[in-house]
Amino acid sequence: AVCAEAASLDAAQWSHWAAEQLPTLHAAFEGYVLGMLCGIGNPENRLPPSAAREPLLKHVLHEDQLEGSVLTNATAWLISLALGPAAAGEDRGWRCLYSSSAHGLALSRFAHHAVGYGGPTLLLARCAPLAEQGETCGLTIGAIVDTPWKAGDKFFGGNGCALVQLSPRFHVYRPTGHSQNFAFFNLPADRAAMFRARGEPQLPEVVAFGGQTGGFRLCLEDDLNFLLWHQSDTTYRSNEGEKLSEAKRRVNALELWGFGGIAAEEAQAELLRRKGRDAAKAGSLSLETRRQMAVDDHATRFVLEAGGAHHFVGDELKKSEDREARGINRGESIR
């Protein structure tokens, strides 16, 4: 359902909800009505009854991206309305960058497909219903991130970020303007030594949004297998009309969609090419230099090993003398 039962909303409430949640819905309706009016008296332009909704429900995703995905064409269209009008020359081509069903549900796999994409993204998690609380419909929720993903110990993102709930009802949690803890992305293990050296507690290894590092508004933890939710924080608005359970939920599916167009995809491809060149150059370094290399990025590790010429033993980068003998063939092209 897009919102609450129709009987519970009067015209004024509906208008307020639509203006806040889907600011470009009126333009979509306007285009639909104008198209229908232009077809009056012209049988060649009149649509058959089965296709009457097609101009309004614009296809956002390619058909080959729909099968089994968390994001459907209808919900992608709703989100595009929630984003507002595209800037002049802005390309909003949608592409699935990461899917747990195709790539595996793990933080390192997510990082490999997310890091380097040079545009805004939509992260969606579909969770199993909480049967013990009487839920029959699982929660599907995520976030719009308006900047490239940046792993580290600091929050990132801008005012274009928002939390997005697709089910059981559609809702967009926009920024409050009071805090800027939009998104947090901390990769595992490799940073532990750094925090120990500083005498600081290790930060949680999660993908999260809002709140603080001691308690996020929305958090994917345990290698992205579980989702935690809190009703409010100072970064994102709350929804007084619906209170979601704050119990831990199991994640059944996770997807990351990019909508930055060709330029964003080229930025990611160039990053991988550059890392590939760096991997090739590393083969000519002395053994002592390679031992001193501090590679604390899981995505970088994956690219170096995927090239087949190098592998890691602990934190040490070594050259692989015989690729076929080692069976290293884990390279995977970015979709």
Coordinates of N, CA and C in Angstrom, one line a residue, residues 159-260:
N159 N 22.4 16.6 2.1 CA 21.0 16.8 2.4 C 20.0 16.1 1.4
G160 N 20.6 15.5 0.3 CA 19.8 14.7 -0.6 C 19.5 13.3 -0.1
C161 N 20.1 12.9 1.0 CA 19.9 11.6 1.6 C 18.5 11.5 2.2
A162 N 18.0 10.3 2.3 CA 16.7 10.1 2.9 C 16.5 8.6 3.2
L163 N 15.8 8.2 4.2 CA 15.4 6.9 4.4 C 14.1 6.6 3.7
V164 N 14.0 5.4 3.1 CA 12.8 5.0 2.3 C 12.2 3.7 2.7
Q165 N 11.0 3.7 3.0 CA 10.2 2.5 3.4 C 9.3 2.2 2.3
L166 N 9.4 0.9 1.7 CA 8.5 0.5 0.7 C 7.3 -0.3 1.1
S167 N 7.5 -1.1 2.2 CA 6.4 -1.9 2.7 C 6.6 -2.0 4.3
P168 N 5.6 -2.2 5.0 CA 4.2 -2.4 4.6 C 3.5 -1.2 3.9
R169 N 4.1 0.0 4.1 CA 3.5 1.2 3.5 C 4.7 2.1 3.0
F170 N 4.4 2.8 1.9 CA 5.5 3.7 1.4 C 5.6 4.9 2.2
H171 N 6.9 5.3 2.6 CA 7.1 6.5 3.3 C 8.6 6.9 3.1
V172 N 8.8 8.2 3.0 CA 10.1 8.8 2.9 C 10.4 9.6 4.1
Y173 N 11.5 9.2 4.8 CA 12.0 10.0 6.0 C 13.0 10.9 5.5
R174 N 12.7 12.2 5.4 CA 13.6 13.2 4.9 C 14.4 13.8 6.0
P175 N 15.5 14.5 5.7 CA 16.4 15.1 6.7 C 15.7 16.1 7.5
T176 N 16.0 16.2 8.8 CA 15.4 17.3 9.7 C 16.2 18.6 9.5
G177 N 17.4 18.6 9.1 CA 18.2 19.8 9.1 C 19.0 20.1 10.4
H178 N 18.7 19.2 11.4 CA 19.4 19.5 12.7 C 20.7 18.7 12.8
S179 N 20.9 17.7 12.1 CA 22.2 16.9 12.2 C 22.5 16.4 10.8
Q180 N 23.8 16.0 10.6 CA 24.3 15.6 9.3 C 24.9 14.2 9.4
N181 N 24.4 13.3 10.3 CA 24.9 11.9 10.4 C 24.1 11.1 9.4
F182 N 24.3 11.4 8.1 CA 23.4 10.8 7.1 C 23.7 9.3 6.8
A183 N 25.0 8.9 6.6 CA 25.3 7.5 6.3 C 26.7 7.2 6.9
F184 N 26.8 5.9 7.3 CA 28.0 5.4 7.9 C 28.4 4.0 7.3
F185 N 29.6 3.8 6.9 CA 30.1 2.6 6.2 C 31.4 2.2 6.7
N186 N 31.5 1.2 7.6 CA 32.8 0.8 8.2 C 33.1 -0.6 7.8
L187 N 34.2 -0.8 7.2 CA 34.6 -2.2 6.8 C 35.3 -2.9 7.9
P188 N 35.2 -4.2 7.9 CA 35.6 -5.0 9.1 C 37.1 -5.2 9.2
A189 N 37.5 -5.6 10.4 CA 38.8 -6.2 10.7 C 40.0 -5.4 10.5
D190 N 40.2 -4.9 9.2 CA 41.5 -4.3 8.8 C 41.7 -3.0 9.6
R191 N 40.7 -2.4 10.1 CA 40.9 -1.1 10.9 C 41.0 -1.4 12.4
A192 N 40.9 -2.6 12.8 CA 41.0 -2.9 14.2 C 42.3 -2.5 14.8
A193 N 43.4 -2.8 14.1 CA 44.8 -2.5 14.6 C 45.0 -1.0 14.7
M194 N 44.4 -0.2 13.8 CA 44.5 1.2 13.8 C 43.9 1.8 15.1
F195 N 42.6 1.3 15.4 CA 42.0 1.8 16.6 C 42.7 1.3 17.9
R196 N 43.2 0.1 17.9 CA 44.0 -0.3 19.0 C 45.2 0.5 19.2
A197 N 45.9 0.9 18.1 CA 47.1 1.8 18.2 C 46.8 3.1 18.8
R198 N 45.6 3.6 18.5 CA 45.2 4.9 19.0 C 44.6 4.8 20.4
G199 N 44.4 3.6 20.9 CA 43.7 3.5 22.2 C 42.3 3.8 22.2
E200 N 41.6 3.7 21.0 CA 40.2 4.0 20.8 C 39.4 2.7 20.7
P201 N 38.2 2.7 21.1 CA 37.3 1.5 20.9 C 37.1 1.3 19.4
Q202 N 37.0 0.1 19.0 CA 36.7 -0.2 17.6 C 35.3 0.2 17.2
L203 N 35.1 0.8 16.1 CA 33.8 1.2 15.6 C 33.1 0.0 15.1
P204 N 31.7 0.0 15.1 CA 31.0 -1.2 14.6 C 31.2 -1.3 13.1
E205 N 31.2 -2.6 12.6 CA 31.4 -2.9 11.2 C 30.1 -3.1 10.6
V206 N 29.5 -2.0 10.1 CA 28.1 -1.9 9.7 C 27.9 -1.0 8.5
V207 N 26.8 -1.1 7.9 CA 26.2 -0.1 7.0 C 25.0 0.5 7.7
A208 N 25.1 1.8 8.0 CA 24.1 2.4 8.9 C 23.7 3.9 8.4
F209 N 22.6 4.4 9.0 CA 22.1 5.7 8.7 C 21.6 6.4 9.9
G210 N 21.9 7.7 10.1 CA 21.3 8.4 11.2 C 21.8 8.0 12.5
G211 N 21.4 8.7 13.6 CA 21.8 8.4 14.9 C 23.2 8.7 15.2
Q212 N 23.8 7.8 16.1 CA 25.2 7.9 16.5 C 25.9 6.6 16.3
T213 N 27.2 6.5 16.5 CA 27.9 5.2 16.3 C 27.5 4.2 17.5
G214 N 26.9 4.8 18.6 CA 26.5 3.9 19.6 C 25.0 3.5 19.5
G215 N 24.3 4.0 18.5 CA 22.9 3.7 18.3 C 22.4 4.3 17.0
F216 N 22.4 3.6 15.9 CA 22.0 4.2 14.6 C 20.5 4.2 14.5
R217 N 20.0 5.0 13.6 CA 18.6 5.0 13.2 C 18.2 3.7 12.5
L218 N 19.0 3.5 11.4 CA 18.8 2.2 10.6 C 20.2 1.6 10.5
C219 N 20.3 0.3 10.8 CA 21.6 -0.3 10.8 C 21.5 -1.7 10.3
L220 N 22.4 -2.1 9.4 CA 22.6 -3.4 8.9 C 23.9 -4.0 9.5
E221 N 23.8 -5.0 10.3 CA 24.9 -5.5 11.1 C 25.1 -7.0 10.9
D222 N 26.0 -7.6 11.6 CA 26.3 -9.0 11.5 C 26.5 -9.4 10.0
D223 N 27.5 -8.7 9.4 CA 27.8 -9.0 8.0 C 26.6 -8.8 7.1
L224 N 25.7 -7.8 7.4 CA 24.5 -7.4 6.7 C 23.4 -8.4 6.8
N225 N 23.5 -9.3 7.7 CA 22.4 -10.3 7.8 C 21.2 -9.9 8.7
F226 N 21.4 -8.9 9.5 CA 20.3 -8.4 10.4 C 20.2 -6.9 10.3
L227 N 18.9 -6.5 10.5 CA 18.6 -5.0 10.4 C 18.0 -4.6 11.8
L228 N 18.5 -3.4 12.2 CA 18.0 -2.8 13.4 C 17.4 -1.4 13.1
W229 N 16.3 -1.1 13.7 CA 15.6 0.2 13.4 C 15.2 0.9 14.7
H230 N 15.3 2.2 14.7 CA 14.9 3.0 15.9 C 13.9 4.1 15.3
Q231 N 12.9 4.4 16.1 CA 11.8 5.2 15.7 C 12.3 6.7 15.3
S232 N 13.3 7.2 16.0 CA 13.6 8.6 15.7 C 15.1 8.8 16.0
D233 N 15.6 9.9 15.4 CA 16.9 10.5 15.6 C 16.9 11.9 15.2
T234 N 18.0 12.6 15.3 CA 18.1 14.0 15.0 C 18.4 14.3 13.5
T235 N 18.8 13.2 12.7 CA 19.1 13.4 11.3 C 17.9 13.3 10.4
Y236 N 17.1 12.3 10.6 CA 15.9 12.0 9.8 C 14.6 12.2 10.5
R237 N 13.6 12.6 9.8 CA 12.3 12.8 10.4 C 11.7 11.5 10.9
S238 N 10.7 11.6 11.8 CA 10.0 10.4 12.2 C 8.6 10.3 11.5
N239 N 7.9 9.2 11.6 CA 6.6 9.1 11.0 C 5.6 8.8 12.1
E240 N 4.9 9.8 12.6 CA 4.0 9.7 13.7 C 2.8 8.8 13.4
G241 N 2.5 8.6 12.1 CA 1.4 7.8 11.7 C 1.6 6.3 11.7
E242 N 2.9 5.9 11.9 CA 3.2 4.5 11.9 C 4.4 4.2 12.7
K243 N 4.3 3.3 13.7 CA 5.5 3.0 14.5 C 5.9 1.5 14.2
L244 N 7.1 1.4 13.6 CA 7.6 0.1 13.3 C 8.3 -0.5 14.5
S245 N 8.2 -1.8 14.6 CA 8.8 -2.6 15.7 C 10.3 -2.3 15.7
E246 N 10.9 -2.2 16.8 CA 12.4 -2.0 16.9 C 13.1 -3.3 17.2
A247 N 12.4 -4.5 17.0 CA 13.1 -5.8 17.2 C 14.0 -6.0 16.0
K248 N 15.1 -6.8 16.3 CA 16.0 -7.2 15.3 C 15.3 -8.0 14.2
R249 N 15.6 -7.7 12.9 CA 15.0 -8.4 11.8 C 16.1 -9.1 11.0
R250 N 15.7 -10.3 10.4 CA 16.6 -11.0 9.5 C 16.4 -10.4 8.1
V251 N 17.6 -10.2 7.4 CA 17.5 -9.7 6.1 C 17.4 -10.8 5.1
N252 N 16.4 -10.8 4.3 CA 16.2 -11.9 3.3 C 16.9 -11.5 2.0
A253 N 16.9 -10.2 1.6 CA 17.5 -9.8 0.4 C 18.0 -8.3 0.5
L254 N 19.1 -8.0 -0.2 CA 19.7 -6.7 -0.1 C 20.1 -6.3 -1.5
E255 N 19.8 -5.1 -1.9 CA 20.1 -4.6 -3.2 C 20.7 -3.2 -3.1
L256 N 21.6 -2.8 -4.0 CA 22.1 -1.5 -4.2 C 21.9 -1.1 -5.6
W257 N 21.1 0.0 -5.8 CA 20.8 0.5 -7.2 C 21.5 1.9 -7.4
G258 N 22.1 2.0 -8.5 CA 22.7 3.3 -8.8 C 21.8 4.0 -9.8
F259 N 21.7 5.3 -9.7 CA 20.9 6.1 -10.7 C 21.7 7.4 -11.0
G260 N 23.0 7.2 -11.2 CA 23.8 8.3 -11.6 C 24.1 8.4 -13.1

